[in-house]
Amino acid sequence: MLLLLLGIIVLHVAVLVLLFISTIVSQWIVGPGHATDLWQNCTIQSSGNVQHCFSSSTNEWLQSVQATMILAIIFSVISLFLFFCQLFTLTKGGRFYITGIFQILSGLCVMSAASIYTVRHTEWQHNTDYGFGFAYILAWVALPLALTSGVIYVILRKRE
Amino acid sequence: MAPGDSPATPIPVLTVLLFFFLVLFPAQAIVVYTDREVHGEVGSKVTLHCSFWSSEWVSEDISFTWRYQPEGGRDAISIFHYTKGQPYIDEVGTFKERIQWVGDPQWKDGSIVIHNLDYSDNGTFTCDVKNPPDIVGKTSQVTLYVFDKVPTRYGVVLGAVIGGVLGLVLLLVLLFYLIRYCWLRRQAALQRRLSAMEKGKPHKAAKDSSKRGRQTPVLYAMLDHTRSTKAVSEKKSKGLGESRKDKK
């Protein structure tokens, strides 16, 4: 039982870490000499390690990607908080519905962020030579993990 | 507009302000306010707002002056002048047919509208107000940017999405708890009434068995039934939970 509890918490924290990394790290789109994330647009000089970063465009879709990523983090944090609350207050045999709902919401937010980025990134990405970076992939990885952990919360019953 | 009642409310405020500033800051000059920057679309119009604060009353000789300095240019040219109740549009520059006076000195407003914007209108507009005898003071500048399509300001969509979704979730949670609270209260009231009826049953039955003798047992039976099913379902769920836990 304790192992299960630990596993759930580790899964949740992993989702949170993934969300934070994918939101912060400047690797959503990488190409030779440049890297872009939700917040800034960096070019790397080939001669040295000098980086020049400009704030990203004010495109509406990019802003909604930023917003949904932040919402995903907020919901996941709320979910973790609620989990600990429910762990101590829930009656025996109750389910972690609210925790699960918030975690699933977080997953849906990540999903919408990643899909909007996939569809609309050409509107603010003008370099033609690029590929998706690891932060983008981590956002996609966070989606199934968040959904899984949300579903586990809903199925789970409290023992004591 | 009734001229009698519009200054009625500002008078006490103004006197307090006047007292405050005259006593505490004797050397108070005129202060002019404009936006910091204005965005416009090509071909559309844009309003350049200008207002001021002055320790003196708005005088008859109040004058507004708008000057324009093109982007990268050095000299500012006067493009608009308002004095003695009359607007004058200067005959020089590219704005002579495109400026419209929309201000009202009574409301301390010296705004102008520029029609039919063009890319060459990018630049700085300076608003200068003289309200004799209060004529010393800083001017205020507004920078005009003309765009093909006005870009969204940074953070507008971001804030709207976050605020909207969080507000919606909060509203739903509140609604859920409100409905649950009402439902629980109704349920509790029903329970109380039923238990009261149950208690009063033998008493009532003895009192008028002919009238309610039929009704009460039906309700009682219903109550009994719900209780028994509840107990059964609880037992069931408990059993299920137990078996699941055993599996884990």
XYZ file of C-alpha atoms in Angstrom:
408
model
C 0.000 0.000 0.000
C 2.763 2.384 0.973
C 4.573 1.443 -2.193
C 1.479 2.289 -4.226
C 1.149 5.631 -2.481
C 4.802 6.419 -3.145
C 4.422 5.372 -6.750
C 1.467 7.712 -7.252
C 3.296 10.644 -5.691
C 6.399 9.960 -7.761
C 4.277 9.827 -10.899
C 2.621 13.106 -10.029
C 5.914 14.817 -9.262
C 7.334 13.446 -12.511
C 4.432 15.018 -14.421
C 5.058 18.319 -12.662
C 8.786 18.221 -13.435
C 8.076 17.428 -17.082
C 5.617 20.307 -17.276
C 8.065 22.744 -15.716
C 10.931 21.667 -17.947
C 8.898 21.850 -21.115
C 7.534 25.253 -20.180
C 10.873 26.775 -19.246
C 13.559 25.210 -21.405
C 14.280 26.917 -24.692
C 14.132 23.819 -26.863
C 10.702 23.693 -28.450
C 12.099 24.190 -31.888
C 15.793 23.758 -32.601
C 17.777 24.229 -35.731
C 21.370 25.003 -36.649
C 22.293 28.123 -34.720
C 18.936 28.870 -33.165
C 16.568 27.568 -30.518
C 13.086 28.736 -29.686
C 10.718 28.232 -26.836
C 7.448 29.754 -25.729
C 9.088 32.846 -24.323
C 12.132 33.722 -26.356
C 13.921 33.289 -29.589
C 17.633 32.626 -29.273
C 20.369 32.545 -31.844
C 23.675 30.961 -30.983
C 26.826 32.317 -32.524
C 28.855 29.579 -34.137
C 32.124 31.144 -33.014
C 31.517 30.878 -29.323
C 28.907 30.281 -26.729
C 27.329 33.683 -27.095
C 23.562 33.653 -27.107
C 21.340 36.408 -28.307
C 17.787 36.086 -27.161
C 14.784 38.128 -28.181
C 11.391 37.861 -26.662
C 9.057 35.820 -28.795
C 6.356 37.212 -31.003
C 3.021 38.363 -29.625
C 1.081 35.996 -31.841
C -2.303 35.119 -30.313
C -1.816 31.388 -30.741
C 1.618 31.457 -29.140
C 0.094 33.337 -26.215
C -2.589 30.709 -25.844
C 0.079 27.986 -25.861
C 1.846 29.852 -23.045
C -1.434 30.220 -21.200
C -2.397 26.564 -21.462
C 1.062 25.416 -20.343
C 0.822 27.660 -17.297
C -2.693 26.402 -16.625
C -1.447 22.819 -16.843
C 1.179 23.555 -14.186
C -1.358 25.348 -11.987
C -3.869 22.498 -12.202
C -1.211 19.893 -11.519
C 0.016 21.777 -8.455
C -3.566 22.197 -7.209
C -4.087 18.491 -7.780
C -1.022 17.541 -5.741
C -2.149 19.859 -2.969
C -5.666 18.426 -2.995
C -4.246 14.908 -2.941
C -2.482 15.548 0.335
C -5.593 17.240 1.724
C -7.797 14.336 0.716
C -5.290 11.845 2.006
C -5.979 13.089 5.514
C -9.612 14.139 5.314
C -11.254 11.597 3.049
C -13.493 8.979 4.638
C -12.463 5.387 4.359
C -13.263 3.922 0.986
C -13.732 7.323 -0.675
C -12.305 8.140 -4.062
C -9.953 10.994 -4.940
C -12.388 12.493 -7.427
C -11.381 16.154 -7.170
C -7.669 15.367 -7.265
C -8.192 13.193 -10.305
C -10.350 15.754 -12.090
C -7.718 18.463 -11.665
C -4.956 16.155 -12.857
C -6.980 15.208 -15.933
C -7.654 18.913 -16.573
C -3.904 19.481 -16.407
C -3.408 16.727 -18.975
C -6.012 18.278 -21.263
C -4.294 21.660 -20.977
C -0.936 20.174 -21.981
C -2.644 18.432 -24.852
C -4.198 21.631 -26.165
C -0.908 23.518 -25.747
C 1.090 20.921 -27.635
C -1.489 20.539 -30.378
C -1.871 24.294 -30.885
C 1.908 24.554 -31.092
C 2.087 21.723 -33.605
C -0.546 23.218 -35.865
C 0.280 26.906 -35.603
C 4.056 27.116 -35.100
C 4.610 28.172 -38.703
C 2.963 31.507 -37.922
C 5.849 32.635 -35.744
C 8.622 30.284 -36.882
C 10.280 31.832 -39.900
C 13.442 29.722 -40.070
C 12.866 26.953 -42.542
C 15.594 24.655 -41.241
C 14.336 23.284 -37.956
C 13.107 20.288 -35.975
C 11.155 19.904 -32.796
C 13.294 19.970 -29.665
C 13.153 17.878 -26.537
C 11.006 20.324 -24.550
C 8.262 19.882 -27.128
C 8.543 16.092 -26.862
C 8.493 16.275 -23.067
C 5.231 18.194 -23.269
C 3.740 15.380 -25.321
C 5.151 12.813 -22.857
C 3.586 14.713 -19.964
C 0.125 14.312 -21.505
C -0.296 10.503 -21.149
C 1.427 10.552 -17.768
C -0.921 13.242 -16.459
C -3.969 11.442 -17.818
C -2.793 8.127 -16.336
C -2.183 9.631 -12.940
C -5.568 11.388 -13.098
C -7.354 8.145 -13.937
C -5.494 6.351 -11.142
C -6.718 9.007 -8.693
C -10.303 8.500 -9.823
C -10.104 4.706 -9.571
C -8.195 4.714 -6.303
C -9.965 4.178 -2.991
C -8.672 5.396 0.278
C -7.778 2.709 2.739
C -7.181 4.586 5.952
C -25.760 69.483 -20.660
C -26.666 71.550 -17.628
C -23.797 73.849 -16.818
C -25.152 74.344 -13.295
C -24.771 70.812 -12.005
C -21.616 69.606 -13.722
C -19.195 71.615 -11.553
C -21.276 70.901 -8.443
C -19.432 67.715 -7.536
C -15.859 68.767 -8.404
C -16.040 71.939 -6.302
C -15.369 70.389 -2.879
C -12.802 68.028 -4.352
C -11.111 70.843 -6.204
C -11.068 73.118 -3.182
C -9.494 70.388 -1.114
C -6.968 69.738 -3.868
C -6.347 73.434 -4.277
C -5.775 73.911 -0.575
C -3.580 70.839 -0.439
C -1.410 71.826 -3.349
C -1.293 75.539 -2.643
C -0.231 74.953 0.946
C 2.054 71.996 0.447
C 3.423 72.676 -3.014
C 3.278 76.409 -3.625
C 5.206 76.158 -6.887
C 2.786 73.846 -8.647
C 2.958 73.893 -12.415
C 0.620 72.601 -15.054
C 0.866 68.860 -15.731
C -0.060 67.431 -19.115
C -1.092 63.840 -19.632
C -1.073 61.797 -22.837
C -0.795 58.116 -23.640
C 2.719 56.859 -23.996
C 2.160 55.234 -27.356
C -0.718 54.743 -29.741
C -1.134 52.050 -32.370
C -3.046 52.661 -35.549
C -3.887 50.786 -38.681
C -3.104 52.128 -42.145
C -6.070 54.066 -43.518
C -7.918 54.195 -40.223
C -8.064 57.010 -37.704
C -6.492 57.386 -34.319
C -7.332 59.618 -31.359
C -4.482 61.358 -29.570
C -5.700 62.050 -26.062
C -4.399 64.972 -24.087
C -5.554 66.185 -20.700
C -3.975 68.276 -17.984
C -4.046 69.138 -14.338
C -3.770 72.715 -13.293
C -4.052 74.412 -9.930
C -5.930 77.261 -11.590
C -9.433 77.320 -12.959
C -9.770 76.655 -16.651
C -9.400 80.134 -18.075
C -10.803 81.747 -21.194
C -7.333 82.071 -22.629
C -6.515 78.396 -22.434
C -4.493 77.137 -25.377
C -3.524 73.703 -26.640
C -0.673 73.122 -29.043
C 0.133 69.881 -30.818
C 3.565 69.473 -32.348
C 4.765 66.653 -34.527
C 8.241 65.251 -34.899
C 8.638 62.603 -37.608
C 10.422 59.400 -36.737
C 14.119 60.062 -37.144
C 13.471 63.695 -37.883
C 14.968 66.510 -35.912
C 12.580 69.391 -35.954
C 9.176 69.418 -34.472
C 6.585 71.315 -36.440
C 3.436 72.758 -35.017
C 0.426 71.047 -36.530
C -2.481 72.205 -34.440
C -3.321 75.120 -32.227
C -6.342 75.905 -30.103
C -6.722 79.333 -28.588
C -9.503 81.673 -27.526
C -12.116 79.034 -28.208
C -11.023 78.495 -31.813
C -9.103 75.538 -33.294
C -6.500 76.383 -35.914
C -4.975 73.739 -38.115
C -1.568 74.737 -39.394
C -1.254 74.952 -43.139
C 2.085 73.161 -43.194
C 2.882 69.508 -42.980
C 1.062 66.418 -44.073
C -1.708 66.652 -41.537
C -3.474 69.806 -42.609
C -6.570 68.056 -43.994
C -6.582 65.102 -41.664
C -6.800 66.638 -38.210
C -10.045 66.972 -36.338
C -10.494 68.721 -33.016
C -12.469 66.585 -30.549
C -11.403 68.181 -27.289
C -13.350 70.298 -24.849
C -11.489 72.800 -22.661
C -14.284 72.682 -20.091
C -13.398 69.056 -19.433
C -9.649 69.723 -19.623
C -9.532 67.729 -22.817
C -7.308 68.685 -25.749
C -7.624 65.557 -27.875
C -7.334 65.474 -31.647
C -8.155 62.795 -34.198
C -5.912 62.026 -37.151
C -7.702 60.493 -40.113
C -6.450 58.291 -42.926
C -3.198 57.158 -41.337
C -0.153 56.407 -43.396
C 3.203 54.784 -42.612
C 4.870 58.157 -42.920
C 2.887 59.391 -39.912
C 5.082 57.409 -37.505
C 6.529 59.832 -35.040
C 6.151 61.699 -31.808
C 3.294 64.056 -31.047
C 3.730 66.570 -28.266
C 0.839 68.143 -26.422
C 1.423 71.493 -24.749
C -1.172 73.241 -22.633
C -1.148 76.808 -21.369
C -3.769 77.780 -18.857
C -2.945 81.398 -17.966
C -1.734 82.315 -15.463
C -0.570 78.728 -15.093
C 1.746 78.437 -18.084
C 4.863 76.792 -16.717
C 4.976 73.056 -17.009
C 6.187 70.049 -18.847
C 4.726 68.903 -22.134
C 3.737 65.312 -22.734
C 4.584 63.111 -25.687
C 2.786 60.285 -27.404
C 4.411 58.107 -30.037
C 2.309 56.933 -32.961
C 3.021 53.619 -34.648
C 1.192 52.813 -37.841
C 0.829 49.122 -38.671
C -0.468 47.082 -41.531
C -2.418 45.145 -38.946
C -2.282 46.168 -35.317
C -0.515 43.364 -33.414
C -2.036 41.972 -30.252
C -0.476 43.371 -27.162
C 1.749 40.996 -25.317
C -0.036 39.187 -22.517
C -3.597 40.084 -23.465
C -4.543 36.657 -24.793
C -2.339 34.982 -22.190
C -4.101 36.721 -19.328
C -7.526 36.261 -20.850
C -7.079 32.512 -21.311
C -5.612 31.912 -17.850
C -8.139 34.145 -16.128
C -11.045 32.732 -18.092
C -10.227 29.087 -17.460
C -9.395 29.587 -13.786
C -12.586 31.608 -13.309
C -14.645 28.961 -15.041
C -13.158 26.166 -12.920
C -13.700 28.168 -9.738
C -17.295 28.868 -10.747
C -17.942 25.191 -11.477
C -16.439 24.110 -8.155
C -18.544 26.678 -6.277
C -21.660 25.622 -8.154
C -20.966 21.968 -7.407
C -20.548 22.589 -3.700
C -23.623 24.837 -3.583
C -25.777 22.172 -5.230
C -24.378 19.484 -2.970
C -24.955 21.640 0.090
C -28.573 22.322 -0.878
C -29.152 18.674 -1.677
C -27.680 17.524 1.645
C -29.804 20.032 3.522
C -32.949 18.882 1.797
C -32.028 15.306 2.431
C -31.429 16.006 6.107
C -34.752 17.819 6.405
C -36.530 14.904 4.748
C -34.811 12.468 7.058
C -35.863 14.476 10.076
C -39.448 14.635 8.921
C -39.515 10.931 8.261
C -38.028 10.058 11.611
C -40.470 12.413 13.308
C -43.300 10.666 11.536
C -41.912 7.352 12.565
C -41.814 8.412 16.195
C -45.250 9.924 16.080
C -46.725 6.955 14.311
C -48.136 4.928 17.154
C -49.441 8.082 18.762
C -51.124 9.252 15.607
C -52.384 5.838 14.710
C -54.102 5.662 18.014
C -55.518 9.108 17.529
C -57.120 8.722 14.139
C -56.424 5.357 12.728
C -59.277 5.594 10.321
C -57.861 8.588 8.456
C -54.124 8.124 8.358
C -53.922 4.519 9.150
C -53.390 3.855 5.495
C -50.988 6.625 4.669
C -48.439 6.347 7.399
C -47.516 2.742 6.970
C -46.810 3.320 3.309
C -44.313 6.074 4.095
C -42.881 4.049 6.871
C -42.429 1.126 4.590
C -40.694 3.334 2.068
C -38.326 4.620 4.667
C -37.601 1.167 5.822
C -36.946 0.063 2.297
C -34.493 2.838 1.499
C -32.621 2.162 4.665
C -32.283 -1.481 3.998
C -31.089 -0.927 0.422
C -28.602 1.654 1.602
C -27.229 -0.713 4.125
C -27.003 -3.439 1.519
C -25.237 -1.215 -0.974
C -22.870 0.001 1.665
C -22.103 -3.530 2.589
C -21.588 -4.343 -1.033
C -19.234 -1.453 -1.682
C -17.357 -2.181 1.462
C -16.989 -5.759 0.420
C -15.769 -4.693 -2.967
C -13.300 -2.285 -1.464
C -12.068 -4.918 0.850
C -11.549 -7.401 -1.914
C -9.728 -4.803 -3.972
C -7.478 -3.887 -1.144
C -6.736 -7.537 -0.633
C -5.685 -7.774 -4.221
C -3.362 -4.847 -3.804
